[in-house]
Amino acid sequence: MISIYEISPQETLHIRQIVLWPSLDLSKCTLPDDTNGIHLGAKVNDQLVGVISVFLDHRRMQFRKFAVLPEFQRNGVGSLLVTHLLQLAADAGANEIWCYARCDAINFYNRFGFKSIGTEFLKNEIRYIVMSLNIVI
Protein backbone atom coordinates (compact mmCIF):
# COMPACT_ATOMS: atom_id res chain seq x y z
CA MET A 1 0.00 0.00 0.00
CA ILE A 2 1.24 3.49 -0.89
CA SER A 3 0.76 6.28 1.66
CA ILE A 4 1.40 10.01 1.13
CA TYR A 5 2.70 12.10 4.04
CA GLU A 6 4.04 15.59 4.59
CA ILE A 7 7.75 15.28 5.32
CA SER A 8 10.62 17.62 6.20
CA PRO A 9 12.89 19.10 3.53
CA GLN A 10 15.76 16.99 4.88
CA GLU A 11 13.80 13.80 4.28
CA THR A 12 13.63 14.58 0.54
CA LEU A 13 17.39 14.74 0.07
CA HIS A 14 18.24 11.05 -0.19
CA ILE A 15 15.62 10.40 -2.90
CA ARG A 16 16.56 13.61 -4.75
CA GLN A 17 20.18 12.51 -4.78
CA ILE A 18 19.54 8.97 -5.98
CA VAL A 19 17.09 9.92 -8.75
CA LEU A 20 18.04 13.44 -9.83
CA TRP A 21 21.66 14.09 -8.85
CA PRO A 22 23.51 10.81 -8.22
CA SER A 23 26.91 12.46 -8.72
CA LEU A 24 26.31 15.23 -6.13
CA ASP A 25 27.07 15.15 -2.44
CA LEU A 26 23.88 14.90 -0.36
CA SER A 27 24.48 18.38 1.06
CA LYS A 28 24.20 19.84 -2.49
CA CYS A 29 20.67 18.45 -3.01
CA THR A 30 18.87 21.20 -1.10
CA LEU A 31 16.98 24.07 -2.69
CA PRO A 32 17.49 27.62 -1.40
CA ASP A 33 13.76 27.93 -0.70
CA ASP A 34 13.19 24.44 0.76
CA THR A 35 12.15 25.92 4.10
CA ASN A 36 9.30 27.78 2.35
CA GLY A 37 7.86 24.68 0.70
CA ILE A 38 5.60 21.80 1.47
CA HIS A 39 7.28 18.46 0.95
CA LEU A 40 5.39 15.26 0.32
CA GLY A 41 6.71 11.76 0.57
CA ALA A 42 5.32 8.49 -0.73
CA LYS A 43 5.94 5.49 1.46
CA VAL A 44 5.56 1.81 0.67
CA ASN A 45 5.68 -0.39 3.77
CA ASP A 46 7.21 2.51 5.74
CA GLN A 47 10.00 2.98 3.16
CA LEU A 48 10.21 6.44 1.60
CA VAL A 49 10.19 5.81 -2.16
CA GLY A 50 9.11 9.12 -3.72
CA VAL A 51 9.18 12.85 -3.00
CA ILE A 52 7.82 16.10 -4.40
CA SER A 53 8.32 19.68 -3.19
CA VAL A 54 5.63 22.33 -3.58
CA PHE A 55 5.86 26.12 -3.45
CA LEU A 56 2.89 28.50 -3.41
CA ASP A 57 3.30 32.02 -4.79
CA HIS A 58 0.00 33.84 -4.41
CA ARG A 59 -2.38 31.62 -6.37
CA ARG A 60 0.28 29.88 -8.48
CA MET A 61 1.72 26.64 -7.18
CA GLN A 62 4.98 25.24 -8.52
CA PHE A 63 6.20 21.75 -7.83
CA ARG A 64 9.85 20.82 -8.04
CA LYS A 65 12.21 17.91 -7.49
CA PHE A 66 9.61 15.24 -8.18
CA ALA A 67 11.45 11.93 -7.84
CA VAL A 68 10.52 8.28 -7.37
CA LEU A 69 13.10 5.56 -6.78
CA PRO A 70 13.67 3.65 -10.04
CA GLU A 71 12.46 0.33 -8.67
CA PHE A 72 9.11 1.93 -7.71
CA GLN A 73 8.52 3.88 -10.94
CA ARG A 74 5.57 2.85 -13.12
CA ASN A 75 3.79 1.39 -10.09
CA GLY A 76 1.42 4.27 -9.29
CA VAL A 77 3.66 6.08 -6.79
CA GLY A 78 4.13 9.18 -8.97
CA SER A 79 0.45 9.25 -9.92
CA LEU A 80 -0.59 9.21 -6.26
CA LEU A 81 1.86 12.01 -5.46
CA VAL A 82 0.45 14.16 -8.29
CA THR A 83 -3.15 13.37 -7.28
CA HIS A 84 -2.36 14.44 -3.71
CA LEU A 85 -0.60 17.53 -5.06
CA LEU A 86 -3.66 18.54 -7.10
CA GLN A 87 -5.88 18.27 -4.03
CA LEU A 88 -3.36 20.30 -2.03
CA ALA A 89 -3.44 23.00 -4.74
CA ALA A 90 -7.24 23.13 -4.73
CA ASP A 91 -7.33 23.29 -0.92
CA ALA A 92 -4.80 26.16 -0.98
CA GLY A 93 -6.94 28.12 -3.47
CA ALA A 94 -4.34 27.92 -6.22
CA ASN A 95 -5.65 28.64 -9.71
CA GLU A 96 -2.61 27.24 -11.51
CA ILE A 97 -0.10 24.51 -10.84
CA TRP A 98 3.05 24.20 -12.93
CA CYS A 99 6.50 22.68 -13.21
CA TYR A 100 9.57 22.40 -15.38
CA ALA A 101 8.97 18.91 -16.74
CA ARG A 102 11.49 16.63 -18.38
CA CYS A 103 10.36 16.20 -21.96
CA ASP A 104 10.35 12.43 -21.59
CA ALA A 105 7.59 12.83 -18.94
CA ILE A 106 5.17 14.97 -21.01
CA ASN A 107 2.73 12.08 -21.53
CA PHE A 108 2.65 11.42 -17.78
CA TYR A 109 1.62 15.02 -17.07
CA ASN A 110 -0.85 15.08 -19.98
CA ARG A 111 -2.82 12.31 -18.25
CA PHE A 112 -3.57 14.76 -15.44
CA GLY A 113 -4.57 17.57 -17.81
CA PHE A 114 -1.28 19.48 -17.83
CA LYS A 115 -0.46 21.32 -21.06
CA SER A 116 2.95 22.25 -22.48
CA ILE A 117 3.73 25.97 -22.46
CA GLY A 118 6.40 27.57 -24.64
CA THR A 119 9.35 25.77 -26.12
CA GLU A 120 11.73 23.13 -24.89
CA PHE A 121 15.01 24.12 -23.26
CA LEU A 122 18.15 22.34 -22.15
CA LYS A 123 19.47 22.25 -18.61
CA ASN A 124 22.40 19.99 -17.74
CA GLU A 125 21.97 18.10 -21.03
CA ILE A 126 18.32 17.30 -20.21
CA ARG A 127 15.39 18.61 -22.27
CA TYR A 128 12.66 20.39 -20.27
CA ILE A 129 9.42 22.21 -20.96
CA VAL A 130 7.01 24.15 -18.76
CA MET A 131 3.85 22.18 -18.01
CA SER A 132 0.83 23.95 -16.52
CA LEU A 133 -2.66 23.11 -15.31
CA ASN A 134 -5.36 25.68 -14.60
CA ILE A 135 -7.50 24.75 -11.62
CA VAL A 136 -11.18 25.61 -11.53
CA ILE A 137 -12.33 26.23 -7.98
GROMACS .gro file of C-alpha atoms in nm:
model
  137
    1MET     CA    1   0.000   0.000   0.000
    2ILE     CA    2   0.124   0.349  -0.089
    3SER     CA    3   0.076   0.628   0.166
    4ILE     CA    4   0.140   1.001   0.113
    5TYR     CA    5   0.270   1.210   0.404
    6GLU     CA    6   0.404   1.559   0.459
    7ILE     CA    7   0.775   1.528   0.532
    8SER     CA    8   1.062   1.762   0.620
    9PRO     CA    9   1.289   1.910   0.353
   10GLN     CA   10   1.576   1.699   0.488
   11GLU     CA   11   1.380   1.380   0.428
   12THR     CA   12   1.363   1.458   0.054
   13LEU     CA   13   1.739   1.474   0.007
   14HIS     CA   14   1.824   1.105  -0.019
   15ILE     CA   15   1.562   1.040  -0.290
   16ARG     CA   16   1.656   1.361  -0.475
   17GLN     CA   17   2.018   1.251  -0.478
   18ILE     CA   18   1.954   0.897  -0.598
   19VAL     CA   19   1.709   0.992  -0.875
   20LEU     CA   20   1.804   1.344  -0.983
   21TRP     CA   21   2.166   1.409  -0.885
   22PRO     CA   22   2.351   1.081  -0.822
   23SER     CA   23   2.691   1.246  -0.872
   24LEU     CA   24   2.631   1.523  -0.613
   25ASP     CA   25   2.707   1.515  -0.244
   26LEU     CA   26   2.388   1.490  -0.036
   27SER     CA   27   2.448   1.838   0.106
   28LYS     CA   28   2.420   1.984  -0.249
   29CYS     CA   29   2.067   1.845  -0.301
   30THR     CA   30   1.887   2.120  -0.110
   31LEU     CA   31   1.698   2.407  -0.269
   32PRO     CA   32   1.749   2.762  -0.140
   33ASP     CA   33   1.376   2.793  -0.070
   34ASP     CA   34   1.319   2.444   0.076
   35THR     CA   35   1.215   2.592   0.410
   36ASN     CA   36   0.930   2.778   0.235
   37GLY     CA   37   0.786   2.468   0.070
   38ILE     CA   38   0.560   2.180   0.147
   39HIS     CA   39   0.728   1.846   0.095
   40LEU     CA   40   0.539   1.526   0.032
   41GLY     CA   41   0.671   1.176   0.057
   42ALA     CA   42   0.532   0.849  -0.073
   43LYS     CA   43   0.594   0.549   0.146
   44VAL     CA   44   0.556   0.181   0.067
   45ASN     CA   45   0.568  -0.039   0.377
   46ASP     CA   46   0.721   0.251   0.574
   47GLN     CA   47   1.000   0.298   0.316
   48LEU     CA   48   1.021   0.644   0.160
   49VAL     CA   49   1.019   0.581  -0.216
   50GLY     CA   50   0.911   0.912  -0.372
   51VAL     CA   51   0.918   1.285  -0.300
   52ILE     CA   52   0.782   1.610  -0.440
   53SER     CA   53   0.832   1.968  -0.319
   54VAL     CA   54   0.563   2.233  -0.358
   55PHE     CA   55   0.586   2.612  -0.345
   56LEU     CA   56   0.289   2.850  -0.341
   57ASP     CA   57   0.330   3.202  -0.479
   58HIS     CA   58   0.000   3.384  -0.441
   59ARG     CA   59  -0.238   3.162  -0.637
   60ARG     CA   60   0.028   2.988  -0.848
   61MET     CA   61   0.172   2.664  -0.718
   62GLN     CA   62   0.498   2.524  -0.852
   63PHE     CA   63   0.620   2.175  -0.783
   64ARG     CA   64   0.985   2.082  -0.804
   65LYS     CA   65   1.221   1.791  -0.749
   66PHE     CA   66   0.961   1.524  -0.818
   67ALA     CA   67   1.145   1.193  -0.784
   68VAL     CA   68   1.052   0.828  -0.737
   69LEU     CA   69   1.310   0.556  -0.678
   70PRO     CA   70   1.367   0.365  -1.004
   71GLU     CA   71   1.246   0.033  -0.867
   72PHE     CA   72   0.911   0.193  -0.771
   73GLN     CA   73   0.852   0.388  -1.094
   74ARG     CA   74   0.557   0.285  -1.312
   75ASN     CA   75   0.379   0.139  -1.009
   76GLY     CA   76   0.142   0.427  -0.929
   77VAL     CA   77   0.366   0.608  -0.679
   78GLY     CA   78   0.413   0.918  -0.897
   79SER     CA   79   0.045   0.925  -0.992
   80LEU     CA   80  -0.059   0.921  -0.626
   81LEU     CA   81   0.186   1.201  -0.546
   82VAL     CA   82   0.045   1.416  -0.829
   83THR     CA   83  -0.315   1.337  -0.728
   84HIS     CA   84  -0.236   1.444  -0.371
   85LEU     CA   85  -0.060   1.753  -0.506
   86LEU     CA   86  -0.366   1.854  -0.710
   87GLN     CA   87  -0.588   1.827  -0.403
   88LEU     CA   88  -0.336   2.030  -0.203
   89ALA     CA   89  -0.344   2.300  -0.474
   90ALA     CA   90  -0.724   2.313  -0.473
   91ASP     CA   91  -0.733   2.329  -0.092
   92ALA     CA   92  -0.480   2.616  -0.098
   93GLY     CA   93  -0.694   2.812  -0.347
   94ALA     CA   94  -0.434   2.792  -0.622
   95ASN     CA   95  -0.565   2.864  -0.971
   96GLU     CA   96  -0.261   2.724  -1.151
   97ILE     CA   97  -0.010   2.451  -1.084
   98TRP     CA   98   0.305   2.420  -1.293
   99CYS     CA   99   0.650   2.268  -1.321
  100TYR     CA  100   0.957   2.240  -1.538
  101ALA     CA  101   0.897   1.891  -1.674
  102ARG     CA  102   1.149   1.663  -1.838
  103CYS     CA  103   1.036   1.620  -2.196
  104ASP     CA  104   1.035   1.243  -2.159
  105ALA     CA  105   0.759   1.283  -1.894
  106ILE     CA  106   0.517   1.497  -2.101
  107ASN     CA  107   0.273   1.208  -2.153
  108PHE     CA  108   0.265   1.142  -1.778
  109TYR     CA  109   0.162   1.502  -1.707
  110ASN     CA  110  -0.085   1.508  -1.998
  111ARG     CA  111  -0.282   1.231  -1.825
  112PHE     CA  112  -0.357   1.476  -1.544
  113GLY     CA  113  -0.457   1.757  -1.781
  114PHE     CA  114  -0.128   1.948  -1.783
  115LYS     CA  115  -0.046   2.132  -2.106
  116SER     CA  116   0.295   2.225  -2.248
  117ILE     CA  117   0.373   2.597  -2.246
  118GLY     CA  118   0.640   2.757  -2.464
  119THR     CA  119   0.935   2.577  -2.612
  120GLU     CA  120   1.173   2.313  -2.489
  121PHE     CA  121   1.501   2.412  -2.326
  122LEU     CA  122   1.815   2.234  -2.215
  123LYS     CA  123   1.947   2.225  -1.861
  124ASN     CA  124   2.240   1.999  -1.774
  125GLU     CA  125   2.197   1.810  -2.103
  126ILE     CA  126   1.832   1.730  -2.021
  127ARG     CA  127   1.539   1.861  -2.227
  128TYR     CA  128   1.266   2.039  -2.027
  129ILE     CA  129   0.942   2.221  -2.096
  130VAL     CA  130   0.701   2.415  -1.876
  131MET     CA  131   0.385   2.218  -1.801
  132SER     CA  132   0.083   2.395  -1.652
  133LEU     CA  133  -0.266   2.311  -1.531
  134ASN     CA  134  -0.536   2.568  -1.460
  135ILE     CA  135  -0.750   2.475  -1.162
  136VAL     CA  136  -1.118   2.561  -1.153
  137ILE     CA  137  -1.233   2.623  -0.798
   0.00000   0.00000   0.00000
